[in-house]
XYZ file of C-alpha atoms in Angstrom:
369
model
C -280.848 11.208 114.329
C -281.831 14.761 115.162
C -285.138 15.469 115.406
C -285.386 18.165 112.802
C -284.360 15.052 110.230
C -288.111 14.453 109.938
C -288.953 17.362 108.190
C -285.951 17.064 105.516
C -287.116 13.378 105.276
C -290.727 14.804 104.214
C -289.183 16.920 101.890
C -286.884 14.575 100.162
C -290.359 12.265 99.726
C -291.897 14.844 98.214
C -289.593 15.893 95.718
C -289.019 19.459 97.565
C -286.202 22.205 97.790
C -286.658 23.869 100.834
C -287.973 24.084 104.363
C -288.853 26.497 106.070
C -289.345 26.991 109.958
C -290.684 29.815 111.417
C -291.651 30.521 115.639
C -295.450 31.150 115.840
C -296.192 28.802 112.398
C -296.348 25.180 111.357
C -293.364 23.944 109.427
C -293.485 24.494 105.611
C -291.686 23.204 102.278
C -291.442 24.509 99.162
C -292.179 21.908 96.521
C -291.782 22.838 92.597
C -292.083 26.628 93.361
C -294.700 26.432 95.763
C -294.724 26.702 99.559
C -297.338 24.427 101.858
C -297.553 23.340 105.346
C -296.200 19.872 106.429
C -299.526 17.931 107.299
C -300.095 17.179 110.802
C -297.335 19.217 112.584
C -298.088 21.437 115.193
C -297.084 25.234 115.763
C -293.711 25.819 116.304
C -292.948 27.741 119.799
C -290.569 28.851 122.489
C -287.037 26.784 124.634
C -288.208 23.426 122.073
C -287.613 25.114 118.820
C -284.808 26.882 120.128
C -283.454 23.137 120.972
C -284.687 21.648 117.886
C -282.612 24.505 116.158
C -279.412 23.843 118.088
C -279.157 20.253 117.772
C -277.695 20.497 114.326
C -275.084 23.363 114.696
C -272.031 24.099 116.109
C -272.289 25.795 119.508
C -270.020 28.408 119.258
C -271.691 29.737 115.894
C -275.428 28.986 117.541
C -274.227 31.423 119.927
C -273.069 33.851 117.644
C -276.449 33.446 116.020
C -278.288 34.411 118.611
C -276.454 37.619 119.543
C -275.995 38.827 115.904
C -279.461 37.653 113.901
C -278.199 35.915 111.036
C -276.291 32.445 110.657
C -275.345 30.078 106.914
C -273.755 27.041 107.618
C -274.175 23.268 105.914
C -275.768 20.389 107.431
C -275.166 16.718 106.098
C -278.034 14.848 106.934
C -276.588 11.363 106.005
C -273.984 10.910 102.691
C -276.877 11.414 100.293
C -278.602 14.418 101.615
C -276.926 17.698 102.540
C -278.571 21.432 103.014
C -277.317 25.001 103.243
C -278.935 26.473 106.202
C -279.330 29.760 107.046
C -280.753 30.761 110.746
C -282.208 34.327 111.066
C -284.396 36.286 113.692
C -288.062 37.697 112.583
C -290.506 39.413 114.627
C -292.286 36.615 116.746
C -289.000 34.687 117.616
C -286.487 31.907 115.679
C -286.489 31.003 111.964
C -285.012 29.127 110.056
C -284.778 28.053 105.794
C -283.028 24.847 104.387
C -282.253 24.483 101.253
C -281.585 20.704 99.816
C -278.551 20.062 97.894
C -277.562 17.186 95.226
C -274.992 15.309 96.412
C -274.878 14.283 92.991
C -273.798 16.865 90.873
C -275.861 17.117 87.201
C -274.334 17.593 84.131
C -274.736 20.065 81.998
C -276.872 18.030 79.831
C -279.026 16.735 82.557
C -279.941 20.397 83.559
C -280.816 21.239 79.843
C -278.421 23.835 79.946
C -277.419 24.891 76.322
C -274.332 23.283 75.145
C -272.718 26.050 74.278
C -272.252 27.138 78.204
C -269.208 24.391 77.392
C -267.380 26.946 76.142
C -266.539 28.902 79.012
C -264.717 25.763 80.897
C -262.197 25.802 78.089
C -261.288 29.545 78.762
C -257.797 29.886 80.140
C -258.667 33.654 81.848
C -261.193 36.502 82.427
C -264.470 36.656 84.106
C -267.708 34.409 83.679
C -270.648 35.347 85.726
C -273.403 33.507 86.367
C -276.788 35.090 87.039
C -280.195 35.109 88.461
C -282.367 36.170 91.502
C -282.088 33.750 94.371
C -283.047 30.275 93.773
C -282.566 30.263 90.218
C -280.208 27.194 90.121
C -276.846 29.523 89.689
C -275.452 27.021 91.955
C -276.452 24.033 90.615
C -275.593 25.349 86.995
C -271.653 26.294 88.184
C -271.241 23.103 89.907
C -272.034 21.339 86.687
C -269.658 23.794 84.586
C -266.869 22.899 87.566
C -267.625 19.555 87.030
C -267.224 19.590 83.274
C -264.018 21.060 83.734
C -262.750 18.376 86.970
C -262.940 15.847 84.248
C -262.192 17.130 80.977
C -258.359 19.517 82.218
C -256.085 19.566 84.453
C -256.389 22.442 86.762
C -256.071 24.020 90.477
C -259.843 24.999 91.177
C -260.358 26.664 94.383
C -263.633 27.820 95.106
C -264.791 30.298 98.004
C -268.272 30.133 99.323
C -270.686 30.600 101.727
C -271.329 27.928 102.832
C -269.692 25.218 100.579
C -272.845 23.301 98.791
C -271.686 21.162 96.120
C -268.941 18.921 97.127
C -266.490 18.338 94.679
C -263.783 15.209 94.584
C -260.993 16.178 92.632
C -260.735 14.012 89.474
C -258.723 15.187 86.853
C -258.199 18.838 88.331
C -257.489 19.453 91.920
C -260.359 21.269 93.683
C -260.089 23.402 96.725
C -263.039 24.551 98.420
C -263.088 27.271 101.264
C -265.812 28.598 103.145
C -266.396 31.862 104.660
C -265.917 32.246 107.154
C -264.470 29.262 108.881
C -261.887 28.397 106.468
C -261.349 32.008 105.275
C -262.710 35.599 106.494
C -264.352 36.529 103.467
C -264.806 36.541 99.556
C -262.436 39.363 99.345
C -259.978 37.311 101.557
C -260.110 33.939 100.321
C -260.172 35.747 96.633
C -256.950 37.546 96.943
C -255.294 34.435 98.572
C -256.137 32.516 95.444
C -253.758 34.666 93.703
C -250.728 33.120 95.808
C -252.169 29.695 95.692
C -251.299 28.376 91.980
C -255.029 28.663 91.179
C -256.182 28.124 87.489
C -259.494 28.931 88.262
C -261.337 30.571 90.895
C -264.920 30.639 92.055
C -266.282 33.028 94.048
C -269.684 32.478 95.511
C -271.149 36.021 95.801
C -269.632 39.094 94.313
C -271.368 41.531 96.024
C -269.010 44.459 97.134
C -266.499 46.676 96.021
C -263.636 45.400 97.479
C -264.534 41.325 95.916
C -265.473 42.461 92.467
C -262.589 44.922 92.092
C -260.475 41.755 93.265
C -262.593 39.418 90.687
C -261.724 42.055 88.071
C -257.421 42.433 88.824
C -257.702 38.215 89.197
C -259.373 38.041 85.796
C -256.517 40.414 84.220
C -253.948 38.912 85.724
C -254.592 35.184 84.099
C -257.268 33.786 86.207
C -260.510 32.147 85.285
C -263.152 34.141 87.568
C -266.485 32.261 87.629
C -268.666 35.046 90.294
C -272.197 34.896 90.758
C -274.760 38.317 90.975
C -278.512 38.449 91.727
C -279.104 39.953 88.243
C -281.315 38.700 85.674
C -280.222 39.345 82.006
C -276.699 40.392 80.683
C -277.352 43.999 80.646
C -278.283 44.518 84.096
C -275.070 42.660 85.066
C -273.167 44.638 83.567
C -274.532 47.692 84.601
C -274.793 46.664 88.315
C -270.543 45.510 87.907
C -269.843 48.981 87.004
C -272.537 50.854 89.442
C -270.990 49.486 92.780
C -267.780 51.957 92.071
C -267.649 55.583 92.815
C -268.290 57.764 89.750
C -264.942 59.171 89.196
C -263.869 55.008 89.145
C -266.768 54.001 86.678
C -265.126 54.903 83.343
C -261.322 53.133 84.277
C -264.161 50.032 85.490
C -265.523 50.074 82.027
C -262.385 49.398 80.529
C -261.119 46.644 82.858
C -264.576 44.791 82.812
C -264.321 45.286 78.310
C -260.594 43.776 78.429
C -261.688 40.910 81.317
C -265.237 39.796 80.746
C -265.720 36.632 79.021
C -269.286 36.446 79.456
C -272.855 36.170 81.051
C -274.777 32.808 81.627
C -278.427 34.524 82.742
C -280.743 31.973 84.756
C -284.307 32.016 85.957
C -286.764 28.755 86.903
C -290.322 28.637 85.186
C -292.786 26.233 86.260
C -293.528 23.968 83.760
C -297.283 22.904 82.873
C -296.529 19.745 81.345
C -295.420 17.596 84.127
C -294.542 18.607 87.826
C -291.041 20.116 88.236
C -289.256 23.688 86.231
C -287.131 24.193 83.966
C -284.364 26.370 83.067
C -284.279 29.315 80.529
C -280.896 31.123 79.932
C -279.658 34.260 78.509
C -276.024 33.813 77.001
C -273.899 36.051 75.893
C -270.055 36.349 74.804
C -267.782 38.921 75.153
C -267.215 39.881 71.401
C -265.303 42.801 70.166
C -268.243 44.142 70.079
C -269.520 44.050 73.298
C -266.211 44.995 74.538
C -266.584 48.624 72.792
C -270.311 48.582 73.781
C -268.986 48.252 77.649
C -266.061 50.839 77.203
C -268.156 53.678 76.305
C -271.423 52.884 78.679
C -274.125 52.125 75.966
C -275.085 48.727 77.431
C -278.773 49.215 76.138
C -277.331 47.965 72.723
C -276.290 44.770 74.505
C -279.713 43.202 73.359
C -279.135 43.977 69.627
C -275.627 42.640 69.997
C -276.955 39.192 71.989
C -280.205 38.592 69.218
C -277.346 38.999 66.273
C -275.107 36.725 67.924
C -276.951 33.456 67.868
C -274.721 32.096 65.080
C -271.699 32.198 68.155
C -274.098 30.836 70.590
C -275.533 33.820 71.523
C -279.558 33.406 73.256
C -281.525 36.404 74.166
C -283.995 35.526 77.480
C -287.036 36.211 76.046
C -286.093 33.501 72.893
C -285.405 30.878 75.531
C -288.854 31.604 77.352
C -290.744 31.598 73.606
C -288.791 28.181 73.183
C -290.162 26.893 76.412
C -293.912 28.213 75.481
C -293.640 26.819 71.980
C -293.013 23.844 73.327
C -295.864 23.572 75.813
C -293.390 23.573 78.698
C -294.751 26.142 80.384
C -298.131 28.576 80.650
C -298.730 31.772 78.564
C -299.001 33.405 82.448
C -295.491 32.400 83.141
C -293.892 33.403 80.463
C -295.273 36.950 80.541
C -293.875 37.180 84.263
C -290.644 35.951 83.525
C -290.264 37.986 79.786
C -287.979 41.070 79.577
C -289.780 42.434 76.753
C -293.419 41.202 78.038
C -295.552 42.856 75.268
C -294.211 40.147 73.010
C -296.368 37.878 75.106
C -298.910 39.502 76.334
C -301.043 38.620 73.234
C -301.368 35.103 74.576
C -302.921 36.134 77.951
C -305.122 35.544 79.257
C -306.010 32.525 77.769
C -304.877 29.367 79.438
C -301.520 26.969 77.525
C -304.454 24.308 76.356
C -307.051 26.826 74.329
C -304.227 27.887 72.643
C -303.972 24.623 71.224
C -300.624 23.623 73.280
C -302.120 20.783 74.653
C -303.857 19.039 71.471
C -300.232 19.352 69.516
C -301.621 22.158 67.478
C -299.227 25.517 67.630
C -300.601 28.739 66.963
C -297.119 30.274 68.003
C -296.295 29.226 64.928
C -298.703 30.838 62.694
């Protein structure tokens, strides 16, 4: 047992996400959103972090880490816990964040996730993204759409990632996971190999240059089902940031690739809930309509929002409707759903009164008056 095991033992008791380990501080976790020192652990310093760091990685790539700054591997604990770990360098030394991962992959259902997200596992082409700033539960969300699909078809799955997290057993698809960059150099790489590899579908963990979303894109047109992932948080802004990364003279041939391939936008955030300890998900959905298609050809994404609040009959859900659904409900407070809101004067009425003297809490709803 390494000795570092303690601390993902702590977190596992406590119902936590992440650790985090840092030269010059006492080791932290991150439990429901919030970050707080493990009780009774000293400072962390010098040669015995640096060993304590070690013990669980490869030496060749510890090595690498050191000279270079940065390091993401995965770490199996035993066969129920895993983490992605990602080594870095900051100013007074070492650090280090771990971030715990299911071994059980959710369902759909179990994450709350709108039923509708269903959809995009029967598509037989084009390009799904799946958004959200980091630790939003992208992840967690894809894994569960992968999943839905390893049971319900038949189909070659490869995914490419950084490093792998969920692990998937093939069940009634075959899945083939690669990492970067052990099993393949990077996204790009592993991407265009897909493309000689009988893949049905293809995941791609990060699409964050050129080079792997112009490859998403030609992989999409070509017959593939591309499921990518962007730091973005509503449908707009990923569509806008697809097309940005390409030299001007490129953008307007872009727009028409991304109108012909994209299939649609599954928008994520986390809001801590006030009802009982834990978050929840709230999700922006949209489908690529004709409409949206012609919106993306000529460049006028800011009618995207109109398009996504008149879609709801096709499963269509603005952000901001999921967040009022969430405050309706007494899910979460009237504080965090004005941080997380696109539009936040819609809820900026509500502040800054607290979820229970607005009647939340008693069962009465002035939201709906």
């Amino acid at each position: 047992m390494a000795r570092i095991d303690s601390y993902f033992q702590y977190l596992i008791e406590n119902g936590g996400s992440d650790v985090h380990l840092s030269e010059g501080q006492v080791p932290k976790v991150r439990v429901h959103g919030s970050i707080a020192a493990i009780p009774g652990e000293e400072v962390l310093s010098g040669e015995n972090f640096k060993s304590f760091l070690a013990e669980i990685c490869e030496e060749n790539s510890f090595q690498q880490y050191l000279e270079s700054g940065d390091l993401d591997f995965a770490y199996e604990m035993d066969e129920n816990s895993r983490f992605r770990c990602n080594y870095l360098k900051q100013k007074n030394g070492l650090a280090a964040v771990f971030r715990l991962i299911p071994t059980e992959i959710a369902s759909l259902e179990d994450l709350n996730i709108p039923t509708v997200v269903k959809e995009f596992g029967h598509m037989r082409s084009g390009l799904v993204l799946v958004t959200g700033p980091t630790g939003s539960g992208k992840s967690t969300t894809l894994a569960a759409l992968l999943d839905y699909i390893n049971i319900n078809f038949s189909r070659h799955i490869i995914t490419v990632e950084e490093p792998i997290e969920f692990v998937h057993r093939s069940k009634n698809s075959i899945i083939t996971q690669r990492e970067v960059p052990i099993q393949t150099p990077s996204f790009a790489d592993g991407l265009r190999a897909s493309l000689r590899e009988d893949a049905d579908i293809v995941l791609v963990g990060e699409m964050r240059d050129l080079e792997t979303i112009s490859l998403a894109l030609t992989a999409a047109e070509t017959g593939l089902l591309v499921f990518g992932t962007l730091h973005t948080n509503n449908a707009r802004k990923t569509v806008d940031r697809l097309i940005d990364v390409f030299p001007a003279d490129q953008q307007s041939q872009v727009r028409t690739m991304l109108a012909a391939s994209l299939r649609g936008v599954v928008a994520q955030l986390l809001m801590r809930r006030c009802d009982k300890p834990g978050r929840c998900a709230v999700n922006e959905i949209m489908f690529a309509t004709p409409a949206v298609a012609a919106i993306i050809r000529e460049g006028a994404t800011q009618k995207l929002y109109d398009v996504i609040i008149g879609g709801k009959s096709e499963g269509m859900q603005f952000m901001d409707e999921s967040i009022w659904e969430k405050l309706r409900a007494g899910m979460v407070t009237p504080e965090e759903a004005y941080m997380k809101a696109i539009d936040k004067t819609r809820f900026k009425k509500f502040l800054p009164a607290s979820a229970a003297s607005l009647g939340v809490a008693s069962g009465e709803n002035p939201l709906d008056h």
